[in-house]
PDB file of C-alpha atoms in Angstrom:
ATOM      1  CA  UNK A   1       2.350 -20.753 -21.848  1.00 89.00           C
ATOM      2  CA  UNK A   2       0.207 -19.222 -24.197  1.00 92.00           C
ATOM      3  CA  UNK A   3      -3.431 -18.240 -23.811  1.00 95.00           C
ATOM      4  CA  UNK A   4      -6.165 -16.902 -26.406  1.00 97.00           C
ATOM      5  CA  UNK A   5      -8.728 -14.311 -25.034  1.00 96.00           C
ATOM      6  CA  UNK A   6     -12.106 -14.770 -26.100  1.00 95.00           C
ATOM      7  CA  UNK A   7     -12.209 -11.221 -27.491  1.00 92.00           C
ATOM      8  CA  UNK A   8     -11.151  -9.062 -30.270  1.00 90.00           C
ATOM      9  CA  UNK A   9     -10.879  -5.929 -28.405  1.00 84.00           C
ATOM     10  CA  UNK A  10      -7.098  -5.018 -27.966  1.00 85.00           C
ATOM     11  CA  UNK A  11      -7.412  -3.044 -24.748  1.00 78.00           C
ATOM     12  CA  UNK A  12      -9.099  -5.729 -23.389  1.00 83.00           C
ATOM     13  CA  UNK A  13      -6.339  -8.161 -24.419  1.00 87.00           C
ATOM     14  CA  UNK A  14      -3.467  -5.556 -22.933  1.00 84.00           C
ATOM     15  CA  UNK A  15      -5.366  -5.457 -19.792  1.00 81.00           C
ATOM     16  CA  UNK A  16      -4.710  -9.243 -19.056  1.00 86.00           C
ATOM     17  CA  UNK A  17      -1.607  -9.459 -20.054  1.00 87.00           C
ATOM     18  CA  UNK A  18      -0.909  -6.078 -17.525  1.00 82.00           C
ATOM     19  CA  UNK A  19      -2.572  -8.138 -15.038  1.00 81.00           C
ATOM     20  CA  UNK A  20      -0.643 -11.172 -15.554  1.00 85.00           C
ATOM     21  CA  UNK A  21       2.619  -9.139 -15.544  1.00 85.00           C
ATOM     22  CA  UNK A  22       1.340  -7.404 -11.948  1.00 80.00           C
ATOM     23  CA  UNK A  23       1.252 -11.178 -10.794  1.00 79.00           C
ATOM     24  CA  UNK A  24       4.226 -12.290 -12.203  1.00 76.00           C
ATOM     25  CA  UNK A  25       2.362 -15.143 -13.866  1.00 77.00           C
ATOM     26  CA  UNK A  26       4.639 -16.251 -16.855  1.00 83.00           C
ATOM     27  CA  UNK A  27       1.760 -15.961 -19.443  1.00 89.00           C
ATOM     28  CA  UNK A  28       1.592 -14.984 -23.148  1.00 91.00           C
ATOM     29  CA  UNK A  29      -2.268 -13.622 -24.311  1.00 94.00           C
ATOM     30  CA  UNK A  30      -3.465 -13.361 -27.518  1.00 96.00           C
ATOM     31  CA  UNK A  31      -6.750 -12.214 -29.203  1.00 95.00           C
ATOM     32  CA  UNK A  32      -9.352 -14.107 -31.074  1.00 95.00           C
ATOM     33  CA  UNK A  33      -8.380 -11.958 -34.240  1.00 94.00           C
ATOM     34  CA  UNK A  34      -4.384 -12.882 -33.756  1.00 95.00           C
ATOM     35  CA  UNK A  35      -5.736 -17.007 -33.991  1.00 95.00           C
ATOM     36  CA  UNK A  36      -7.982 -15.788 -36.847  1.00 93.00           C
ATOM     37  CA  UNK A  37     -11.672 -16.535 -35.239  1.00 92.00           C
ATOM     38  CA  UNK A  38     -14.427 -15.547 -37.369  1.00 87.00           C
ATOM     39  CA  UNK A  39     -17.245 -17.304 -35.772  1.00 85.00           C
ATOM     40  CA  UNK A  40     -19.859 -15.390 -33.461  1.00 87.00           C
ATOM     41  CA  UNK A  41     -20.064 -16.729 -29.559  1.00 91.00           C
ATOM     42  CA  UNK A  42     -23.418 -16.774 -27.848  1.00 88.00           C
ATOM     43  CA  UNK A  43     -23.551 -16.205 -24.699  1.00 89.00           C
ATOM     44  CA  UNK A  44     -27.037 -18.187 -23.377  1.00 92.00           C
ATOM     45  CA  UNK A  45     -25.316 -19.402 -20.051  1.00 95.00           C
ATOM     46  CA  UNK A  46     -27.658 -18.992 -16.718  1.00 96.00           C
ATOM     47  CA  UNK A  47     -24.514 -18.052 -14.487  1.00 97.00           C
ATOM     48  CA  UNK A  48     -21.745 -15.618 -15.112  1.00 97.00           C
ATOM     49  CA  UNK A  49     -19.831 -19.148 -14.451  1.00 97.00           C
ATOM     50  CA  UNK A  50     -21.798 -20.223 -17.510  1.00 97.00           C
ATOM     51  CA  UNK A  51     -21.029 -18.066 -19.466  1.00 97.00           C
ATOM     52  CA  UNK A  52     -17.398 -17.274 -18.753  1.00 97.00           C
ATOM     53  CA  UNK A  53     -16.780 -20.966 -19.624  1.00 97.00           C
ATOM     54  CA  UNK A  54     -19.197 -20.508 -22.798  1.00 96.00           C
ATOM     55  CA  UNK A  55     -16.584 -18.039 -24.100  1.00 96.00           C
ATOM     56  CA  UNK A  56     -13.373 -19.653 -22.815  1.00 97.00           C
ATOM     57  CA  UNK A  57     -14.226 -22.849 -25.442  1.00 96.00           C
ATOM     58  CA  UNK A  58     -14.213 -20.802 -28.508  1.00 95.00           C
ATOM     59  CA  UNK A  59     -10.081 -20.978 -28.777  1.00 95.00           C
ATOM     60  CA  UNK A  60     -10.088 -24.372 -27.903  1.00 96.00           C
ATOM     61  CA  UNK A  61     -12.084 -25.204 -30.843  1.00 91.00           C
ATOM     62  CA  UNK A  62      -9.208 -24.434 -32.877  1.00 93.00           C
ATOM     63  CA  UNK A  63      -6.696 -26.359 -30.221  1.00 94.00           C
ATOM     64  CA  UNK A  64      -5.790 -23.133 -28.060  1.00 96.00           C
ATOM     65  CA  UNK A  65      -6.372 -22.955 -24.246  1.00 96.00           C
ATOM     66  CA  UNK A  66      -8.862 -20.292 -23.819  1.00 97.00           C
ATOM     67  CA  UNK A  67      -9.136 -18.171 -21.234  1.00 97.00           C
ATOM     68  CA  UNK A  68     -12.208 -15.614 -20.571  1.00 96.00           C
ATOM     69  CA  UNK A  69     -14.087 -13.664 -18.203  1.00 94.00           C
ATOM     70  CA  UNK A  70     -17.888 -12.354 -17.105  1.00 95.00           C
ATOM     71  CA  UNK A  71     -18.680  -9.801 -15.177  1.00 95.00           C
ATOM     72  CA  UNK A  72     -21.460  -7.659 -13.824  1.00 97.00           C
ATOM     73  CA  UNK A  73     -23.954  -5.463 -11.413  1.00 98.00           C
ATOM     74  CA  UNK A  74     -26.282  -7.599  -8.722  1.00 98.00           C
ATOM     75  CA  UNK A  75     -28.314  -5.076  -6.867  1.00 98.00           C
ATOM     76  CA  UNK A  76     -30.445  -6.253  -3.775  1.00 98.00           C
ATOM     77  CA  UNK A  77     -32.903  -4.388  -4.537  1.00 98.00           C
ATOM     78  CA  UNK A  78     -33.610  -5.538  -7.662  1.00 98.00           C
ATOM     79  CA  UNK A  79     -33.592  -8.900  -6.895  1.00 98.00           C
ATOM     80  CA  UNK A  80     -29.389  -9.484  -7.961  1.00 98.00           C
ATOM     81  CA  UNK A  81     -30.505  -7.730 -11.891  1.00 98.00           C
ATOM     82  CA  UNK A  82     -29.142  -7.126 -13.697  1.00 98.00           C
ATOM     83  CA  UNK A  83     -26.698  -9.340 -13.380  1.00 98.00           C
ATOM     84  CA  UNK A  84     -25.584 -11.352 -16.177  1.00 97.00           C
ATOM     85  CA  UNK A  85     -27.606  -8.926 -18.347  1.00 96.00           C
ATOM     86  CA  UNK A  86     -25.787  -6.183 -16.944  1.00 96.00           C
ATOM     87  CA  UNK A  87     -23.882  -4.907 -20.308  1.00 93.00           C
ATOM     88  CA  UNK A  88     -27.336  -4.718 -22.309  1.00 94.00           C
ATOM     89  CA  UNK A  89     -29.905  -3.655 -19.321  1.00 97.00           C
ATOM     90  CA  UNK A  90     -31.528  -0.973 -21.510  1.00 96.00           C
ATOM     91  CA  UNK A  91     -32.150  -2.954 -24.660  1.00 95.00           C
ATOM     92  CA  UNK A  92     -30.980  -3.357 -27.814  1.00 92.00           C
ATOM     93  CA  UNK A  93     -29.332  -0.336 -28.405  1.00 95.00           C
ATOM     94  CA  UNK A  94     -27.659  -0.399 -24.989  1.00 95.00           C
ATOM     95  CA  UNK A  95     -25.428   2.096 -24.018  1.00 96.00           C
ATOM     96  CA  UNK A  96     -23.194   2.651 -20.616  1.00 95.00           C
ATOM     97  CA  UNK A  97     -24.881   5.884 -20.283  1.00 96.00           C
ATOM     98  CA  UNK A  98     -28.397   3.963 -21.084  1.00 97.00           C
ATOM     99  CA  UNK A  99     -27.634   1.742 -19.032  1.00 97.00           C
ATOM    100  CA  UNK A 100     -26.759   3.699 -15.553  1.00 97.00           C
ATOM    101  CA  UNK A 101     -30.296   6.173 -16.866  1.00 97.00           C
ATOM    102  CA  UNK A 102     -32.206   2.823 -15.778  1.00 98.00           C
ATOM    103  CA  UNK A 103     -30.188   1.992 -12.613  1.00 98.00           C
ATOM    104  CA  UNK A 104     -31.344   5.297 -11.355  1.00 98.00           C
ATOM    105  CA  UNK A 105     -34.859   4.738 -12.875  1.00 98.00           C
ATOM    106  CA  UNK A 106     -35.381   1.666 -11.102  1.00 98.00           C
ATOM    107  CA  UNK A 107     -33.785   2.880  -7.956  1.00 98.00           C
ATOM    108  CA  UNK A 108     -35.573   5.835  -7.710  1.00 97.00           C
ATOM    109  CA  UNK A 109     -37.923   5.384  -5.034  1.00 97.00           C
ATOM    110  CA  UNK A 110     -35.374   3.027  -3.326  1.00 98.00           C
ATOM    111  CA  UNK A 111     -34.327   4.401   0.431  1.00 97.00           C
ATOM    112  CA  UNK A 112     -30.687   5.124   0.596  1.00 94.00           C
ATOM    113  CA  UNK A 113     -30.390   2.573   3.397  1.00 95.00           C
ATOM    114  CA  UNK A 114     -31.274  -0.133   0.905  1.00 97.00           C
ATOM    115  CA  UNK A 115     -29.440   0.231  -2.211  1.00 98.00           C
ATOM    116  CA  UNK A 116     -27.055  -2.249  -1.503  1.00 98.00           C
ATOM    117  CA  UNK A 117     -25.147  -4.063  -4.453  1.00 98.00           C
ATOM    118  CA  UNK A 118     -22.160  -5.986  -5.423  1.00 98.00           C
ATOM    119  CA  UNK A 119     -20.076  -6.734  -8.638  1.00 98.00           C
ATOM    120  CA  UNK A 120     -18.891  -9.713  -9.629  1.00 98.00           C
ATOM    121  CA  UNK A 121     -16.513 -11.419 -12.205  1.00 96.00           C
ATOM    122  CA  UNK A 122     -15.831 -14.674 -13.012  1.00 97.00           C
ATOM    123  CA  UNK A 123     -12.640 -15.542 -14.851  1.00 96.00           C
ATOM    124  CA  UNK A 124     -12.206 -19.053 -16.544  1.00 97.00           C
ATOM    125  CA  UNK A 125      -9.574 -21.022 -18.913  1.00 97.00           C
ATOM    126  CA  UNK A 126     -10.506 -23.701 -20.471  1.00 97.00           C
ATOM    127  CA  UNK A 127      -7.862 -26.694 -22.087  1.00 97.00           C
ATOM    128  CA  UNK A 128      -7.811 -29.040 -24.883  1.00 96.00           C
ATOM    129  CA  UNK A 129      -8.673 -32.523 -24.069  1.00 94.00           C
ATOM    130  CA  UNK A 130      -5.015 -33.540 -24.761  1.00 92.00           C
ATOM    131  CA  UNK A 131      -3.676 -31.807 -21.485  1.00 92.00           C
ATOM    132  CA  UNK A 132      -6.338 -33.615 -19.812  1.00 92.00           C
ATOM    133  CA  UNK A 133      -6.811 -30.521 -16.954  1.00 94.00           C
ATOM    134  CA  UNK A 134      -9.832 -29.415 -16.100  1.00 94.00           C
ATOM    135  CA  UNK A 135     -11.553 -26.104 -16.161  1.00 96.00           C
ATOM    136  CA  UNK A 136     -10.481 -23.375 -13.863  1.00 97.00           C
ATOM    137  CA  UNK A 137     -13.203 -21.363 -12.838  1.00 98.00           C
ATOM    138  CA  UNK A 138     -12.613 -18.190 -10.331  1.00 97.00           C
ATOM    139  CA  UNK A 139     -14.945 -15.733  -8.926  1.00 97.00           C
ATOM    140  CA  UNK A 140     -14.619 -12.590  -7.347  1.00 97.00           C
ATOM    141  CA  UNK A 141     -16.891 -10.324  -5.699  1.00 97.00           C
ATOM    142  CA  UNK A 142     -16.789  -6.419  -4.261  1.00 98.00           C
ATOM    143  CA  UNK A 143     -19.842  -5.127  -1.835  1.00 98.00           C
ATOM    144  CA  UNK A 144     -20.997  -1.494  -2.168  1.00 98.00           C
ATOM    145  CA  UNK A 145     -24.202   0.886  -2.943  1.00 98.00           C
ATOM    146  CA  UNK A 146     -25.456   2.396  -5.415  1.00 98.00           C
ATOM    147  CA  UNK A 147     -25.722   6.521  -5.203  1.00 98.00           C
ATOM    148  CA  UNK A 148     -28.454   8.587  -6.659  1.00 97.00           C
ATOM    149  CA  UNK A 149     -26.010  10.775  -8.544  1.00 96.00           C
ATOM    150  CA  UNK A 150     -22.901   9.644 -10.713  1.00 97.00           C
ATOM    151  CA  UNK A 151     -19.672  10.650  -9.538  1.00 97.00           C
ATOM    152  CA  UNK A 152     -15.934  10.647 -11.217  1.00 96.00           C
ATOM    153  CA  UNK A 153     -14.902  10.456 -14.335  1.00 92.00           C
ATOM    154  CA  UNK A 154     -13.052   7.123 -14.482  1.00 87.00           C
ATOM    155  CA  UNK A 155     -13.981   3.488 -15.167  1.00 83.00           C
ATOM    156  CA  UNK A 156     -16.755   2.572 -17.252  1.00 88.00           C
ATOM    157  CA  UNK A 157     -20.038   0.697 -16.712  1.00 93.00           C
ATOM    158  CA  UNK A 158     -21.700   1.013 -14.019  1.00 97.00           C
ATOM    159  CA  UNK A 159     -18.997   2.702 -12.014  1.00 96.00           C
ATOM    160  CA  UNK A 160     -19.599   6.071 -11.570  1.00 97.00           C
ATOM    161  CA  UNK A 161     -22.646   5.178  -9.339  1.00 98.00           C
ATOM    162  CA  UNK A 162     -20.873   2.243  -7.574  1.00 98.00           C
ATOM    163  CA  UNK A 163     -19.583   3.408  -4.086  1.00 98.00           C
ATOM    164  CA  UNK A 164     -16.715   1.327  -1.989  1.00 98.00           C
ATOM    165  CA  UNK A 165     -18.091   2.253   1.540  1.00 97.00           C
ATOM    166  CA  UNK A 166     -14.548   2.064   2.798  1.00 96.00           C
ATOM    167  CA  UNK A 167     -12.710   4.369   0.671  1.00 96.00           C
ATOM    168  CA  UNK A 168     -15.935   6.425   0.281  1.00 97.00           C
ATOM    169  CA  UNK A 169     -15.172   6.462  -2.834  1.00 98.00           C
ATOM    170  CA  UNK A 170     -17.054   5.117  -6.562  1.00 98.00           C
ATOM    171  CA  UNK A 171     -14.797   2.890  -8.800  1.00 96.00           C
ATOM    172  CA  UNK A 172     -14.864   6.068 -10.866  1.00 96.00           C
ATOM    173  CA  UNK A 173     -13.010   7.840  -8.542  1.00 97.00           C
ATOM    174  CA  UNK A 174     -10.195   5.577  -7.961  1.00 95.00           C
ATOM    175  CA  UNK A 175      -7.049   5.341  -9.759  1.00 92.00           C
ATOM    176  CA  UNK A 176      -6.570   1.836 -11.397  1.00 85.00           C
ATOM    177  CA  UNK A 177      -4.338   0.744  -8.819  1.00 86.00           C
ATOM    178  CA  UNK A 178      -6.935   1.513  -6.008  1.00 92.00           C
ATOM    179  CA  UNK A 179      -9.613  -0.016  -8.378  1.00 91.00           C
ATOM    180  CA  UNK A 180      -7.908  -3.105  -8.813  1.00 86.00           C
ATOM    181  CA  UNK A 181      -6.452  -3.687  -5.065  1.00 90.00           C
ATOM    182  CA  UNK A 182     -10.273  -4.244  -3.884  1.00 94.00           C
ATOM    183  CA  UNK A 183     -12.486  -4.844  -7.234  1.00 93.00           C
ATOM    184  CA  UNK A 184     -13.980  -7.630  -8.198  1.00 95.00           C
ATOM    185  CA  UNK A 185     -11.841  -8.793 -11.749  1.00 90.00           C
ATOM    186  CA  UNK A 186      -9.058  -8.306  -9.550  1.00 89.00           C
ATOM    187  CA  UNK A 187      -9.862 -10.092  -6.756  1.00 93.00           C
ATOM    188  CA  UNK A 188     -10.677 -13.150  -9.291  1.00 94.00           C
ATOM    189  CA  UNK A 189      -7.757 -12.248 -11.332  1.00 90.00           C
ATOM    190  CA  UNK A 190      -5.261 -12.978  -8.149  1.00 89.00           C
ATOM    191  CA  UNK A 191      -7.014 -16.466  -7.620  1.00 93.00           C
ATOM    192  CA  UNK A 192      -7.119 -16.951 -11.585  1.00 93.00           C
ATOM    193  CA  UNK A 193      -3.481 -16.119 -12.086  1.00 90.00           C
ATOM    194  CA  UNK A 194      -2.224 -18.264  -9.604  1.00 89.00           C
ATOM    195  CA  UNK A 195      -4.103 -21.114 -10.508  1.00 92.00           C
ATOM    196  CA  UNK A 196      -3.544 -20.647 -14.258  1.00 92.00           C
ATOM    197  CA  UNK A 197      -0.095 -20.201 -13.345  1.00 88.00           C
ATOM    198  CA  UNK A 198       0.370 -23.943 -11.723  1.00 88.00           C
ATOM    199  CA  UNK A 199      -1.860 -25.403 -14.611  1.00 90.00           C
ATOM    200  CA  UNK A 200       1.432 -23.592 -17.224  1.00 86.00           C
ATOM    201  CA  UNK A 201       3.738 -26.191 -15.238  1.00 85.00           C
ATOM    202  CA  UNK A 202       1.842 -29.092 -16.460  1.00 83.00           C
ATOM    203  CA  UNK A 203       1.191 -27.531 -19.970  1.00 86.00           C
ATOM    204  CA  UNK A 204       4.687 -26.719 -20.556  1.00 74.00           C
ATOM    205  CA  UNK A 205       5.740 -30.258 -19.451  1.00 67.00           C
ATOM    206  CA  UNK A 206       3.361 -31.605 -21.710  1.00 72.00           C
ATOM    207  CA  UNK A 207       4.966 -29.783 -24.801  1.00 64.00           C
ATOM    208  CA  UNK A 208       8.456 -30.553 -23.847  1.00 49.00           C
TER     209      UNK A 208
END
């Protein structure tokens, strides 16, 4: 079966289709630029459900089953922000590095008992009305804290200052495989490929 990722970024695109190799899901993926999508997608959902969905109907505008993912920080103490508005939390000109500056702004005063926070993703594939399947929607979540200073040079986001209690350890420290045994995209990619995987049975009957 093959999917289109609502994105044009390329190591985004190689990631899933590493991921769907690790779970031997039978899956081709391609880009938005290899289907030749020129429009802009908006992402004005409430949810990371919301939006995940949002983006997984831009290939099936043009009759591909989409398949797409959000993701983000919810901090307790911040009341669960920044959450979906976790990839621009310093404005406009965002930046990672912006970004984590405000974390540790906001958290400043913030005991180190009470910093706790958890990712989350939210994977989704959409299908065109003709395979009459509905969405699949997955979520996955990972509990940790957020330290005062970053550590590791791994990852990206908000990682360096996201610890796993158990391994004692920030997502920036781990090696991808560690990373992905226990984070949240792959705890949602697991449910997502195996569902996705059953909903390829019906697809390719369909076409044959």
């Amino acid at each position: 079966m093959t999917v289109v990722l609502a994105s044009r970024n390329s190591a985004k695109v190689a990631e899933m289709r590493r991921l769907f190799a690790e779970f031997n899901a039978d899956i081709n993926v391609l880009s938005l630029s290899d289907i030749g999508f020129e429009g802009e997608i908006v992402e004005d959902g409430e949810s990371f459900e919301e939006n995940a969905v949002i983006k997984a109907c831009a290939p099936v505008s043009l009759g591909y089953i989409g398949i797409a993912d959000d993701s983000g920080l919810c901090v307790d103490a911040l009341g669960g922000a920044p959450g979906i508005y976790s990839a621009r939390f310093s404005g406009d000109d965002h930046t990672d590095a912006k970004n984590r500056e405000l974390l540790k702004e906001k958290l400043e005063n913030v005991p180190d008992g009470e910093r706790g926070a958890h990712f989350v993703c939210v994977t989704a594939a959409v299908f065109p009305h003709k395979y009459n399947l509905e969405p699949i929607v997955c979520r996955g979540e990972c509990r940790g804290k957020i330290i005062r200073e970053e550590r590791g040079e791994g990852g990206f986001g908000y990682d360096s200052l996201f610890l796993y209690e158990e391994a004692n350890k920030t997502f920036a420290e781990m090696t991808a495989e560690e990373k992905g045994a226990v984070s949240h995209r792959g705890r949602a990619m697991r449910k997502f490929a195996e569902m996705l995987s059953k909903a390829a049975e019906k697809v390719d009957g369909y076409n044959t």
